[in-house]
Short mmCIF file of C-alpha atoms in Angstrom, two decimals:
data_model
loop_
_atom_site.label_atom_id
_atom_site.label_comp_id
_atom_site.label_asym_id
_atom_site.label_seq_id
_atom_site.Cartn_x
_atom_site.Cartn_y
_atom_site.Cartn_z
CA MET A 1 106.03 83.33 125.09
CA VAL A 2 107.89 80.12 124.34
CA GLY A 3 109.89 80.09 121.14
CA LEU A 4 108.26 78.68 117.97
CA SER A 5 109.43 75.52 116.39
CA GLU A 6 110.59 75.41 112.79
CA GLY A 7 107.32 73.75 111.76
CA GLU A 8 105.29 76.50 113.36
CA LYS A 9 107.39 79.21 111.71
CA HIS A 10 107.06 77.60 108.35
CA PHE A 11 103.27 77.27 108.85
CA ILE A 12 102.93 80.98 109.73
CA ARG A 13 104.96 82.13 106.71
CA GLY A 14 103.18 79.76 104.32
CA GLY A 15 99.83 80.89 105.65
CA ILE A 16 100.66 84.53 105.08
CA ALA A 17 101.94 83.81 101.59
CA GLN A 18 98.53 82.23 100.85
CA ASP A 19 96.52 85.09 102.52
CA LEU A 20 95.28 82.97 105.40
CA ARG A 21 96.72 83.63 108.82
CA THR A 22 96.70 81.21 111.76
CA ASP A 23 93.62 82.89 113.24
CA GLY A 24 91.74 82.92 109.95
CA ARG A 25 92.27 86.54 109.03
CA ARG A 26 93.46 87.84 105.69
CA ARG A 27 96.60 89.90 105.31
CA LEU A 28 94.98 93.32 105.65
CA GLN A 29 92.44 92.55 108.30
CA PHE A 30 92.40 93.78 111.92
CA ARG A 31 91.43 91.80 114.94
CA ALA A 32 88.23 92.76 116.82
CA ILE A 33 88.63 96.04 118.64
CA SER A 34 86.71 97.02 121.78
CA VAL A 35 86.79 100.42 123.49
CA GLU A 36 85.94 101.64 127.03
CA THR A 37 86.13 105.27 128.14
CA GLY A 38 86.27 106.86 131.51
CA VAL A 39 87.99 103.89 133.06
CA ILE A 40 90.16 105.99 135.39
CA PRO A 41 87.85 108.61 136.98
CA GLN A 42 90.70 110.56 138.53
CA ALA A 43 92.25 111.37 135.19
CA ASN A 44 91.00 114.17 132.94
CA GLY A 45 90.48 111.54 130.17
CA SER A 46 91.07 107.82 129.97
CA ALA A 47 90.38 104.89 127.67
CA ARG A 48 90.93 101.22 127.58
CA VAL A 49 91.34 99.48 124.17
CA ARG A 50 91.47 95.81 123.49
CA LEU A 51 92.74 94.61 120.14
CA GLY A 52 92.49 90.89 120.06
CA ALA A 53 94.43 89.77 123.09
CA THR A 54 96.50 93.03 123.27
CA GLU A 55 95.07 95.40 125.94
CA VAL A 56 96.30 98.90 126.70
CA ILE A 57 95.13 101.78 128.93
CA ALA A 58 95.75 105.47 128.04
CA THR A 59 95.10 108.37 130.33
CA VAL A 60 95.44 112.12 129.94
CA LYS A 61 96.20 114.43 132.85
CA ALA A 62 96.22 118.23 132.50
CA GLU A 63 98.24 120.47 134.80
CA LEU A 64 98.93 124.19 134.69
CA GLY A 65 102.49 125.03 133.88
CA LYS A 66 104.74 127.57 132.16
CA PRO A 67 105.18 127.61 128.36
CA SER A 68 108.58 126.85 126.87
CA ILE A 69 110.71 129.78 126.09
CA LEU A 70 110.95 128.87 122.41
CA HIS A 71 107.15 128.71 121.95
CA PRO A 72 105.50 131.04 124.48
CA ASP A 73 102.16 130.87 122.68
CA LYS A 74 101.74 127.07 122.79
CA GLY A 75 100.97 124.54 125.44
CA LYS A 76 102.96 121.43 126.09
CA VAL A 77 102.22 117.72 125.55
CA SER A 78 104.27 114.83 126.84
CA ILE A 79 103.83 111.19 126.15
CA PHE A 80 105.05 108.28 128.31
CA VAL A 81 104.62 104.54 127.86
CA ASP A 82 104.89 101.95 130.57
CA CYS A 83 105.26 98.24 129.69
CA SER A 84 104.21 96.44 132.82
CA PRO A 85 105.66 93.07 133.66
CA THR A 86 102.06 91.84 134.05
CA ALA A 87 101.81 92.06 130.25
CA ALA A 88 104.64 89.80 129.41
CA PRO A 89 107.64 88.24 131.32
CA MET A 90 110.14 89.94 129.08
CA PHE A 91 109.12 93.29 130.42
CA GLU A 92 110.66 92.47 133.80
CA GLY A 93 113.21 94.87 135.19
CA ARG A 94 115.17 96.85 132.68
CA GLY A 95 114.02 94.68 129.82
CA SER A 96 111.10 96.91 129.09
CA GLU A 97 113.01 100.24 129.17
CA GLU A 98 114.20 100.21 125.63
CA PHE A 99 111.00 98.89 124.25
CA SER A 100 108.97 101.43 126.15
CA ALA A 101 111.31 104.25 124.93
CA GLU A 102 110.87 102.96 121.35
CA LEU A 103 107.07 103.00 121.60
CA CYS A 104 107.18 106.37 123.33
CA VAL A 105 109.30 107.96 120.63
CA ALA A 106 107.24 106.53 117.87
CA LEU A 107 104.05 107.91 119.43
CA GLN A 108 105.69 111.35 119.95
CA ARG A 109 106.79 111.39 116.31
CA CYS A 110 103.27 110.65 115.19
CA LEU A 111 101.26 112.90 117.54
CA LEU A 112 103.37 115.89 118.29
CA GLY A 113 104.22 117.01 114.80
CA GLY A 114 107.03 119.29 113.76
CA LYS A 115 108.86 121.66 116.03
CA SER A 116 106.78 124.61 114.84
CA GLY A 117 103.62 122.78 115.87
CA ALA A 118 102.48 122.02 112.31
CA GLY A 119 100.85 118.68 111.91
CA ALA A 120 100.35 118.17 115.60
CA ALA A 121 97.29 116.06 116.66
CA ILE A 122 96.02 118.80 119.04
CA ASP A 123 96.11 122.47 118.35
CA LEU A 124 98.72 123.51 120.91
CA SER A 125 97.66 127.16 120.84
CA SER A 126 94.28 126.03 122.40
CA LEU A 127 96.23 125.03 125.48
CA ILE A 128 97.49 128.55 126.21
CA VAL A 129 96.00 130.40 129.17
CA VAL A 130 98.20 133.48 129.39
CA ASP A 131 100.74 134.06 126.66
CA GLY A 132 104.23 133.38 127.97
CA LYS A 133 103.03 132.81 131.56
CA VAL A 134 100.50 130.06 131.98
CA CYS A 135 99.53 127.10 129.86
CA TRP A 136 98.09 123.59 130.13
CA ASP A 137 100.53 120.75 130.21
CA LEU A 138 99.07 117.53 128.93
CA TYR A 139 100.63 114.34 130.23
CA ILE A 140 99.55 111.27 128.15
CA ASP A 141 100.45 107.98 129.74
CA GLY A 142 100.07 104.65 128.01
CA LEU A 143 100.05 101.39 130.01
CA VAL A 144 100.43 98.02 128.33
CA VAL A 145 98.27 95.60 130.29
CA SER A 146 98.41 92.55 127.99
CA SER A 147 100.75 92.06 125.06
CA ASP A 148 99.94 90.02 121.99
CA GLY A 149 101.54 92.10 119.25
CA ASN A 150 100.76 95.39 117.56
CA LEU A 151 101.19 97.50 120.70
CA LEU A 152 101.86 100.68 118.74
CA ASP A 153 98.53 100.64 116.91
CA ALA A 154 96.64 99.80 120.12
CA LEU A 155 98.33 102.60 122.06
CA ALA A 156 97.70 105.17 119.30
CA ALA A 157 94.04 104.14 119.20
CA ALA A 158 93.75 104.34 123.03
CA ILE A 159 95.31 107.82 123.06
CA LYS A 160 92.92 109.01 120.37
CA VAL A 161 89.91 107.69 122.32
CA ALA A 162 91.36 109.11 125.61
CA LEU A 163 91.72 112.55 124.08
CA SER A 164 88.11 112.55 122.91
CA ASP A 165 87.16 111.63 126.50
CA THR A 166 89.25 114.41 127.95
CA GLY A 167 87.70 117.45 129.66
CA ILE A 168 89.91 120.38 130.51
CA PRO A 169 88.68 122.70 133.26
CA LYS A 170 87.90 126.22 132.16
CA VAL A 171 90.30 128.81 133.58
CA ASN A 172 89.38 132.37 134.43
CA VAL A 173 92.28 134.79 134.68
CA SER A 174 92.31 138.09 136.48
CA LEU A 175 95.22 140.02 135.11
CA SER A 176 97.08 142.17 137.53
CA ALA A 177 97.91 145.78 136.68
CA THR A 178 101.64 145.09 136.63
CA THR A 179 102.51 142.78 133.78
CA ASP A 180 105.52 141.31 135.56
CA GLU A 181 103.58 139.70 138.28
CA GLU A 182 102.14 136.16 138.04
CA PRO A 183 98.48 136.32 137.00
CA GLU A 184 95.90 134.93 139.30
CA VAL A 185 94.11 131.95 137.86
CA ASN A 186 90.78 130.47 138.97
CA VAL A 187 90.17 126.88 137.79
CA SER A 188 86.46 126.14 137.32
CA ASP A 189 84.91 123.01 138.89
CA GLU A 190 81.87 122.93 136.65
CA GLU A 191 82.85 124.10 133.17
CA PHE A 192 84.99 121.89 130.95
CA LEU A 193 86.45 122.27 127.42
CA GLN A 194 86.79 119.30 125.06
CA PHE A 195 89.22 118.72 122.27
CA ASP A 196 88.45 118.46 118.60
CA THR A 197 89.91 115.02 117.87
CA SER A 198 88.94 114.87 114.27
CA SER A 199 92.52 115.37 113.18
CA VAL A 200 94.11 112.94 115.75
CA PRO A 201 95.74 110.23 113.67
CA VAL A 202 95.77 106.48 114.11
CA ILE A 203 98.80 104.29 113.53
CA VAL A 204 98.69 101.41 111.13
CA THR A 205 101.67 99.00 111.25
CA LEU A 206 102.50 97.00 108.23
CA THR A 207 104.71 94.04 109.11
CA LYS A 208 106.77 92.41 106.40
CA VAL A 209 106.88 88.63 106.62
CA GLY A 210 108.55 86.91 103.70
CA LYS A 211 107.52 88.75 100.50
CA HIS A 212 104.23 90.00 101.91
CA TYR A 213 103.12 92.46 104.52
CA ILE A 214 100.28 92.18 107.00
CA VAL A 215 98.42 94.51 109.27
CA ASP A 216 97.81 94.00 112.99
CA ALA A 217 100.46 91.33 113.53
CA THR A 218 100.24 88.96 116.55
CA SER A 219 103.19 88.25 118.73
CA GLU A 220 103.93 85.05 116.79
CA GLU A 221 103.76 86.89 113.47
CA GLU A 222 105.94 89.64 114.81
CA SER A 223 108.58 87.15 115.69
CA GLN A 224 108.73 86.24 111.99
CA MET A 225 108.98 89.76 110.65
CA SER A 226 111.97 91.06 108.80
CA SER A 227 110.86 94.70 109.16
CA ALA A 228 107.81 96.84 109.69
CA VAL A 229 106.60 100.35 108.83
CA SER A 230 104.23 102.19 111.13
CA VAL A 231 102.31 104.94 109.36
CA SER A 232 100.27 107.59 111.22
CA VAL A 233 97.33 108.71 109.16
CA ASN A 234 94.40 110.93 110.13
CA ARG A 235 90.82 111.03 109.01
CA HIS A 236 91.64 113.26 106.06
CA GLY A 237 94.20 110.82 104.69
CA GLN A 238 97.20 113.00 105.63
CA ILE A 239 100.29 111.34 106.86
CA ARG A 240 101.49 112.67 110.16
CA GLY A 241 104.36 110.37 111.08
CA LEU A 242 106.24 107.32 109.96
CA THR A 243 108.57 104.93 111.69
CA LYS A 244 110.47 102.04 110.17
CA ARG A 245 111.01 99.20 112.72
CA GLY A 246 113.02 95.98 112.54
CA GLY A 247 116.55 95.57 111.30
CA ALA A 248 116.31 94.46 107.66
CA GLY A 249 116.54 96.93 104.81
CA LEU A 250 113.52 97.79 102.65
CA ASP A 251 113.41 98.76 99.02
CA PRO A 252 112.13 102.32 98.67
CA SER A 253 109.37 101.38 96.29
CA VAL A 254 108.14 98.82 98.86
CA ILE A 255 108.01 101.57 101.45
CA PHE A 256 105.96 103.84 99.18
CA ASP A 257 103.69 101.04 98.46
CA MET A 258 103.25 100.30 102.22
CA ILE A 259 102.37 103.99 102.78
CA SER A 260 99.54 103.88 100.23
CA VAL A 261 98.23 100.61 101.59
CA ALA A 262 98.31 102.02 105.12
CA LYS A 263 96.23 105.01 104.02
CA HIS A 264 93.69 102.69 102.46
CA VAL A 265 93.46 100.38 105.46
CA SER A 266 93.32 103.21 108.00
CA ARG A 267 90.07 104.56 106.50
CA GLN A 268 88.15 101.49 107.74
CA PHE A 269 90.01 101.31 111.01
CA ILE A 270 89.22 104.94 111.83
CA SER A 271 85.52 104.38 111.10
CA VAL A 272 85.40 101.30 113.28
CA LEU A 273 87.26 103.07 116.09
CA ASP A 274 84.90 106.06 115.83
CA SER A 275 81.82 103.95 116.06
CA GLU A 276 83.24 101.99 118.99
CA THR A 277 84.14 105.30 120.72
CA LEU A 278 80.60 106.68 120.28
CA ALA A 279 79.12 103.44 121.63
CA ALA A 280 81.45 103.50 124.64
CA GLU A 281 80.71 107.15 125.43
CA ALA A 282 76.94 106.41 125.15
CA ALA A 283 77.34 103.47 127.54
CA GLU A 284 79.32 105.53 130.12
CA MET B 1 104.73 163.77 146.69
CA SER B 2 104.01 164.73 143.04
CA ALA B 3 107.38 163.28 141.93
CA ALA B 4 106.53 159.94 143.59
CA ALA B 5 103.06 159.91 142.04
CA ALA B 6 104.59 160.56 138.58
CA ALA B 7 106.95 157.60 138.97
CA THR B 8 104.11 155.33 140.07
CA ASP B 9 102.00 156.25 137.05
CA GLY B 10 104.71 155.20 134.58
CA THR B 11 103.64 152.20 132.48
CA TYR B 12 106.83 151.62 130.41
CA SER B 13 108.48 148.27 131.01
CA PRO B 14 111.76 147.59 129.15
CA ALA B 15 111.54 143.83 129.69
CA ALA B 16 108.04 143.54 128.30
CA ALA B 17 108.83 145.73 125.33
CA ALA B 18 111.98 143.73 124.52
CA GLY B 19 110.08 140.52 124.83
CA GLU B 20 107.42 141.74 122.50
CA LYS B 21 109.93 142.82 119.91
CA ARG B 22 111.72 139.52 120.14
CA ARG B 23 108.52 137.58 119.60
CA GLU B 24 107.57 139.77 116.60
CA ARG B 25 110.96 139.15 115.09
CA LYS B 26 110.66 135.41 115.54
CA GLU B 27 107.15 135.38 114.02
CA GLU B 28 108.40 137.43 111.05
CA LEU B 29 111.28 135.01 110.55
CA ARG B 30 108.96 132.03 110.68
CA ARG B 31 106.68 133.60 108.08
CA HIS B 32 109.70 134.37 105.90
CA LEU B 33 110.91 130.77 106.16
CA ALA B 34 107.60 129.18 105.20
CA GLU B 35 106.30 131.43 102.51
CA ASP B 36 109.29 132.84 100.56
CA ALA B 37 110.23 130.61 97.72
CA ASP B 38 113.96 130.95 97.57
CA TRP B 39 115.95 132.42 100.38
CA PRO B 40 119.63 131.91 101.27
CA ARG B 41 120.08 129.98 104.48
CA ALA B 42 121.85 131.46 107.48
CA ASP B 43 125.07 129.80 106.42
CA GLY B 44 124.77 130.64 102.80
CA ARG B 45 123.66 127.31 101.51
CA SER B 46 120.87 126.78 99.12
CA PHE B 47 117.94 124.48 99.90
CA HIS B 48 119.51 121.28 98.64
CA ASP B 49 123.14 121.82 99.74
CA CYS B 50 124.61 119.74 102.51
CA ARG B 51 127.14 121.22 104.95
CA PRO B 52 130.85 120.53 104.25
CA ALA B 53 131.77 117.09 105.47
CA PHE B 54 135.00 116.10 107.09
CA MET B 55 135.44 112.44 107.99
CA GLN B 56 138.48 110.57 109.22
CA THR B 57 139.19 107.06 110.34
CA GLY B 58 141.27 105.84 113.25
CA PRO B 59 141.20 108.70 115.81
CA THR B 60 140.99 106.26 118.76
CA THR B 61 143.96 103.83 118.99
CA ALA B 62 142.46 101.57 121.71
CA ALA B 63 139.40 100.71 119.57
CA SER B 64 139.20 98.06 116.86
CA GLY B 65 137.85 100.75 114.58
CA SER B 66 136.95 104.39 114.99
CA ALA B 67 135.88 107.35 113.01
CA TYR B 68 135.48 111.08 113.44
CA ALA B 69 133.01 113.28 111.57
CA GLU B 70 132.37 116.98 111.29
CA PHE B 71 129.41 118.39 109.40
CA GLY B 72 129.32 122.14 109.95
CA LYS B 73 129.14 122.53 113.69
CA THR B 74 128.23 118.99 114.50
CA LYS B 75 131.17 116.84 115.69
CA VAL B 76 130.81 113.12 116.36
CA ILE B 77 133.36 110.44 117.32
CA VAL B 78 132.52 106.75 117.10
CA SER B 79 134.51 103.72 118.47
CA VAL B 80 133.89 100.10 117.69
CA PHE B 81 135.09 97.23 119.94
CA GLY B 82 134.93 93.61 119.09
CA PRO B 83 133.90 91.12 118.10
CA ARG B 84 134.49 90.14 121.62
CA GLU B 85 133.08 87.71 124.17
CA SER B 86 129.58 88.41 125.23
CA LYS B 87 128.83 88.96 128.95
CA LYS B 88 127.90 85.83 130.82
CA ALA B 89 124.38 87.00 131.52
CA MET B 90 123.54 86.85 127.77
CA LEU B 91 122.24 83.63 126.40
CA TYR B 92 123.82 81.68 123.59
CA SER B 93 123.14 83.07 120.17
CA ASP B 94 123.76 81.64 116.75
CA THR B 95 124.35 85.08 115.39
CA GLY B 96 126.42 87.89 116.80
CA ARG B 97 125.10 90.81 118.78
CA LEU B 98 125.32 94.43 117.89
CA ASN B 99 125.31 96.82 120.89
CA CYS B 100 124.98 100.52 120.25
CA ASN B 101 125.25 103.43 122.59
CA VAL B 102 124.91 107.14 121.81
CA SER B 103 125.75 109.76 124.33
CA TYR B 104 126.34 113.53 124.41
CA THR B 105 129.08 115.39 126.23
CA THR B 106 127.75 117.89 128.79
CA PHE B 107 129.25 120.72 126.77
CA ALA B 108 127.79 119.53 123.40
CA THR B 109 124.75 121.85 123.48
CA PRO B 110 124.34 125.54 123.97
CA ILE B 111 122.70 124.92 127.36
CA ARG B 112 124.77 122.52 129.48
CA GLY B 113 123.60 118.95 129.71
CA GLN B 114 120.71 119.42 127.25
CA GLY B 115 121.63 116.40 125.13
CA MET B 116 120.64 113.91 127.76
CA ASP B 117 117.10 113.82 126.32
CA ASN B 118 118.00 111.82 123.18
CA LYS B 119 117.66 108.33 124.74
CA GLU B 120 116.18 106.87 121.62
CA TYR B 121 119.22 107.52 119.45
CA SER B 122 120.88 104.36 120.67
CA ALA B 123 117.96 102.21 119.50
CA MET B 124 117.68 104.02 116.21
CA LEU B 125 121.39 103.69 115.52
CA HIS B 126 121.17 99.98 116.26
CA LYS B 127 118.29 99.49 113.81
CA ALA B 128 120.05 101.46 111.13
CA LEU B 129 123.18 99.33 111.36
CA GLU B 130 121.59 95.99 112.09
CA GLY B 131 120.50 95.61 108.45
CA ALA B 132 124.03 96.15 107.17
CA VAL B 133 126.19 94.13 109.54
CA MET B 134 126.73 90.43 108.77
CA LEU B 135 125.83 89.25 112.26
CA HIS B 136 126.18 85.56 111.23
CA THR B 137 129.93 85.91 110.74
CA PHE B 138 130.65 86.22 114.48
CA PRO B 139 128.36 83.96 116.44
CA LYS B 140 128.23 84.07 120.20
CA THR B 141 130.21 87.39 120.35
CA THR B 142 129.35 91.06 120.60
CA VAL B 143 130.28 94.11 118.65
CA ASP B 144 130.01 97.33 120.61
CA VAL B 145 129.49 100.68 118.92
CA PHE B 146 129.94 103.70 121.13
CA ALA B 147 129.13 107.15 119.68
CA LEU B 148 129.92 110.42 121.43
CA VAL B 149 128.59 113.77 120.23
CA LEU B 150 131.25 116.37 120.96
CA GLU B 151 129.19 119.31 119.55
CA SER B 152 125.57 119.27 118.55
CA GLY B 153 124.81 121.53 115.59
CA GLY B 154 121.82 119.87 114.06
CA SER B 155 121.16 116.62 112.14
CA ASP B 156 123.06 114.74 114.85
CA LEU B 157 121.62 111.28 114.32
CA PRO B 158 122.24 111.03 110.60
CA ILE B 159 125.88 111.99 111.13
CA ILE B 160 126.22 109.43 113.89
CA ILE B 161 124.91 106.75 111.59
CA SER B 162 127.26 107.59 108.75
CA CYS B 163 130.19 107.88 111.12
CA ALA B 164 129.35 104.59 112.76
CA SER B 165 129.31 102.68 109.51
CA LEU B 166 132.71 104.17 108.68
CA ALA B 167 134.03 103.00 112.05
CA LEU B 168 132.62 99.47 111.49
CA ALA B 169 134.41 99.34 108.13
CA ASP B 170 137.62 100.57 109.83
CA ALA B 171 137.28 97.74 112.39
CA GLY B 172 137.11 95.12 109.63
CA ILE B 173 133.56 94.01 110.56
CA MET B 174 131.91 92.44 107.53
CA ILE B 175 129.06 94.60 106.29
CA TYR B 176 126.86 94.36 103.23
CA ASP B 177 127.37 98.03 102.41
CA LEU B 178 128.20 101.28 104.08
CA VAL B 179 125.13 102.93 105.68
CA THR B 180 124.81 106.64 105.08
CA SER B 181 122.08 108.80 106.46
CA VAL B 182 120.70 112.25 105.68
CA SER B 183 117.71 114.25 107.02
CA VAL B 184 115.55 116.97 105.55
CA SER B 185 113.32 119.57 107.20
CA CYS B 186 110.10 120.98 105.82
CA PHE B 187 109.04 124.64 106.07
CA GLY B 188 105.71 125.12 104.54
CA LYS B 189 106.21 124.28 100.88
CA ASN B 190 110.04 124.28 101.07
CA ILE B 191 112.29 121.26 101.69
CA ILE B 192 115.77 121.94 102.96
CA ILE B 193 118.42 119.25 103.41
CA ASP B 194 120.88 118.70 106.31
CA PRO B 195 119.25 121.24 108.68
CA THR B 196 121.19 123.01 111.35
CA SER B 197 120.00 123.17 114.92
CA ASP B 198 118.42 126.60 114.42
CA GLU B 199 116.51 125.32 111.38
CA GLU B 200 115.50 122.21 113.24
CA ALA B 201 114.03 124.29 116.03
CA TRP B 202 111.47 125.77 113.67
CA GLN B 203 110.72 123.01 111.17
CA ASP B 204 107.17 121.98 110.31
CA GLY B 205 108.31 118.41 109.78
CA SER B 206 111.31 116.23 109.23
CA ILE B 207 112.34 113.05 107.46
CA MET B 208 115.43 110.99 108.21
CA VAL B 209 116.63 108.27 105.82
CA ALA B 210 119.38 105.79 106.40
CA TYR B 211 120.29 104.07 103.14
CA MET B 212 122.61 101.45 101.72
CA PRO B 213 123.41 102.95 98.25
CA ALA B 214 124.94 99.84 96.60
CA ARG B 215 122.01 97.60 97.65
CA LYS B 216 119.39 100.35 97.24
CA GLU B 217 117.84 99.51 100.59
CA ILE B 218 116.50 101.79 103.25
CA THR B 219 117.53 100.51 106.78
CA GLN B 220 115.92 103.30 108.75
CA LEU B 221 113.17 105.85 107.89
CA THR B 222 111.40 108.22 110.26
CA LEU B 223 108.98 110.95 109.49
CA THR B 224 107.31 113.53 111.66
CA GLY B 225 105.07 116.55 111.13
CA GLU B 226 103.06 117.69 108.20
CA TRP B 227 103.90 116.07 104.77
CA SER B 228 101.88 115.47 101.64
CA ASP B 229 102.37 112.32 99.53
CA GLY B 230 104.23 113.94 96.70
CA LYS B 231 106.49 115.76 99.13
CA ILE B 232 107.35 112.57 100.91
CA THR B 233 108.42 110.93 97.73
CA ASN B 234 110.49 113.87 96.64
CA ALA B 235 112.08 114.20 100.04
CA VAL B 236 113.05 110.56 100.33
CA GLU B 237 114.56 110.55 96.85
CA LEU B 238 116.45 113.70 97.69
CA CYS B 239 117.80 111.96 100.79
CA MET B 240 118.73 108.81 98.82
CA ASP B 241 120.67 110.90 96.34
CA ALA B 242 122.50 112.72 99.04
CA CYS B 243 123.28 109.40 100.75
CA SER B 244 124.83 108.05 97.58
CA LYS B 245 127.09 111.06 97.32
CA LEU B 246 128.02 110.83 101.01
CA CYS B 247 128.79 107.13 100.47
CA ASP B 248 131.37 108.06 97.78
CA ILE B 249 133.10 110.35 100.28
CA LEU B 250 133.22 107.51 102.83
CA ARG B 251 134.71 105.08 100.25
CA GLU B 252 137.38 107.59 99.41
CA ARG B 253 138.27 107.96 103.16
CA LEU B 254 138.63 104.16 103.43
CA LYS B 255 140.82 103.95 100.38
CA ASP B 256 143.04 106.75 101.77
CA ALA B 257 143.31 104.96 105.11
CA ALA B 258 144.14 101.70 103.37
CA SER B 259 146.80 103.38 101.26
CA LEU B 260 148.43 105.00 104.34
CA ALA B 261 148.48 101.59 106.14
CA GLU B 262 150.66 100.05 103.35
#
C-alpha cells in the first residue's frame, strides 16, 4: 500500500471524529462478513472468511499424539498463522515473521486459556483417548490471503467457524493386559465427533484514532492508529483474552471503557457470524 | 513351573502406582490452590506480595547503558547500545528506531534449551518501551535493547521490561517515564501477584501490565484465561499499584548510580 498524503490522513481522522468513516461506516460498525465452510476437503475442518477486502482461511487438522507430561488428562492444541506474500508486498521474506508471530500469540492467548485449561475455547479433556498415553493433537492453521486491516478479528472468526466444521474420527481402543504397553487404537472411517463451539470466543479489536476508537479498522485507518485493544469475548459475555497493540500508552479508564464497548459490539458480531455459519453449512 | 506361573500372575507395577500417586497429589494441590481462601505460597509470601527485588545499573561496561535484575529466582541482564547509525538496508526515518531482542541462555530453564519458545517476547518488549522512549530525539538512528534471561523463575517478561527501562535510563536515552511491569495469576477466585514458574504452570489465567506511573498510562496489557469483569479491574489496579512501588525502587537505583558517578 502506498503511503497516505497529509490531506488523506487529515480526512480520515476528521471523518472518524465526526462518526463517518471513508467507506460510510460509523465508528462501531463492521464491514460485511461472508463465510464458507469445507473449503479444504483434506482437512478435518476448514473455513474461509471474508471481512470487507480482508480474506483469511483457517483449517483444523487432528493427529493422534502423546499428552504432555504436565497435563496427562488433556489433549493439545497448537495455533499457527502464515502471512502469505500474496496478501501484501510487505509480507515478503522475513517481513511477515514478526507479524505472524504477533497474530499467532494473540490468538493463542485468546483461545487456549490459562495453563490449567480454564477458559479454553475447547474442552481439552474431550481430546483425550487414553489417559497419559494417547490424545488428539489439534493443529489450527490460519492463512492470510488478502489483507485490508483487522486481520486478528478475521482470523479468530475463521477459526471459530473452522472448529464448528471440524469432525474428529471416533477412536476405539483395545487395552492390552499389561498397562505399560502402548494401547492399540482403531480410527473409525465412518463415525465422527464434533465440537461444541458455543464457548469459542470472537475477537473484537478497538483501534484508537485521535480521541475516538473504532471497530474493524481498514489498512488506512490502522496506519493512523495510536494503539489498539483486542478483546476476546464469547457468547456468554465472558472475556477470555486481551491484547494491547500499538506503541502509545493508554489511560486505564479508557481501556476499561474499551472492554465494555467490545463486549457490547461482540454480541451483534457473534449473531451475524452464527447466522452466516449456519447458511454456509446448509449450502455445503 | 508353579514359581514361574506365580510370577506371571503378579499385577503390581511400581511405575504405574507411582504415576497414579503423583497425579493424585497434583490434583489435590490444584484443588487446594483454587478453593482455599488463604494459603501461604510455597516461598512464604501472601497473595499480594512481590518477590524481593534486586536491581543494579551498569554491569556491562561495553554498553551505553545496562541493568541487572533479580526477582527471586529470575535473573535478567539488559544492555542498551546507541543511538547509533542504522543499517544501510533500512530506509530513512524522521524518528529513531527501537530494536528489541530477548533471548534465553540454554541453562536458564530446568530443562535445557526450553526458553527458545518465547519468540514473542521481543515484540512485546518493543511495544512496552515504544510508548515511553522519545523516538523523535534521535532521527535516522537506532537504539538496540538486548535482554538476556540468565535464569527463568517465573514472571520473566515483566522483569525484562522493568530492567530494560532502567537500562535505557542508564544509557541517557530520553524517556517520558520509567516503564515498570508486573503480572498476576488467577487461581479460581484467588489473585496472586508476581507468580513463580511453579505457580504459572497451574494458573487459570494471567494478566500482565506495563505501566508508566508518573503519566498514569498503560503501555502494554495482555490477558489470558478465565476472568470476570470485576476481577479484571481489581487485578489491573493491583498491578498498577505494584508498578508504582517498583518505579520508586528504580528511581532510587538511578539516584544511587548518579551519586556514585560524582
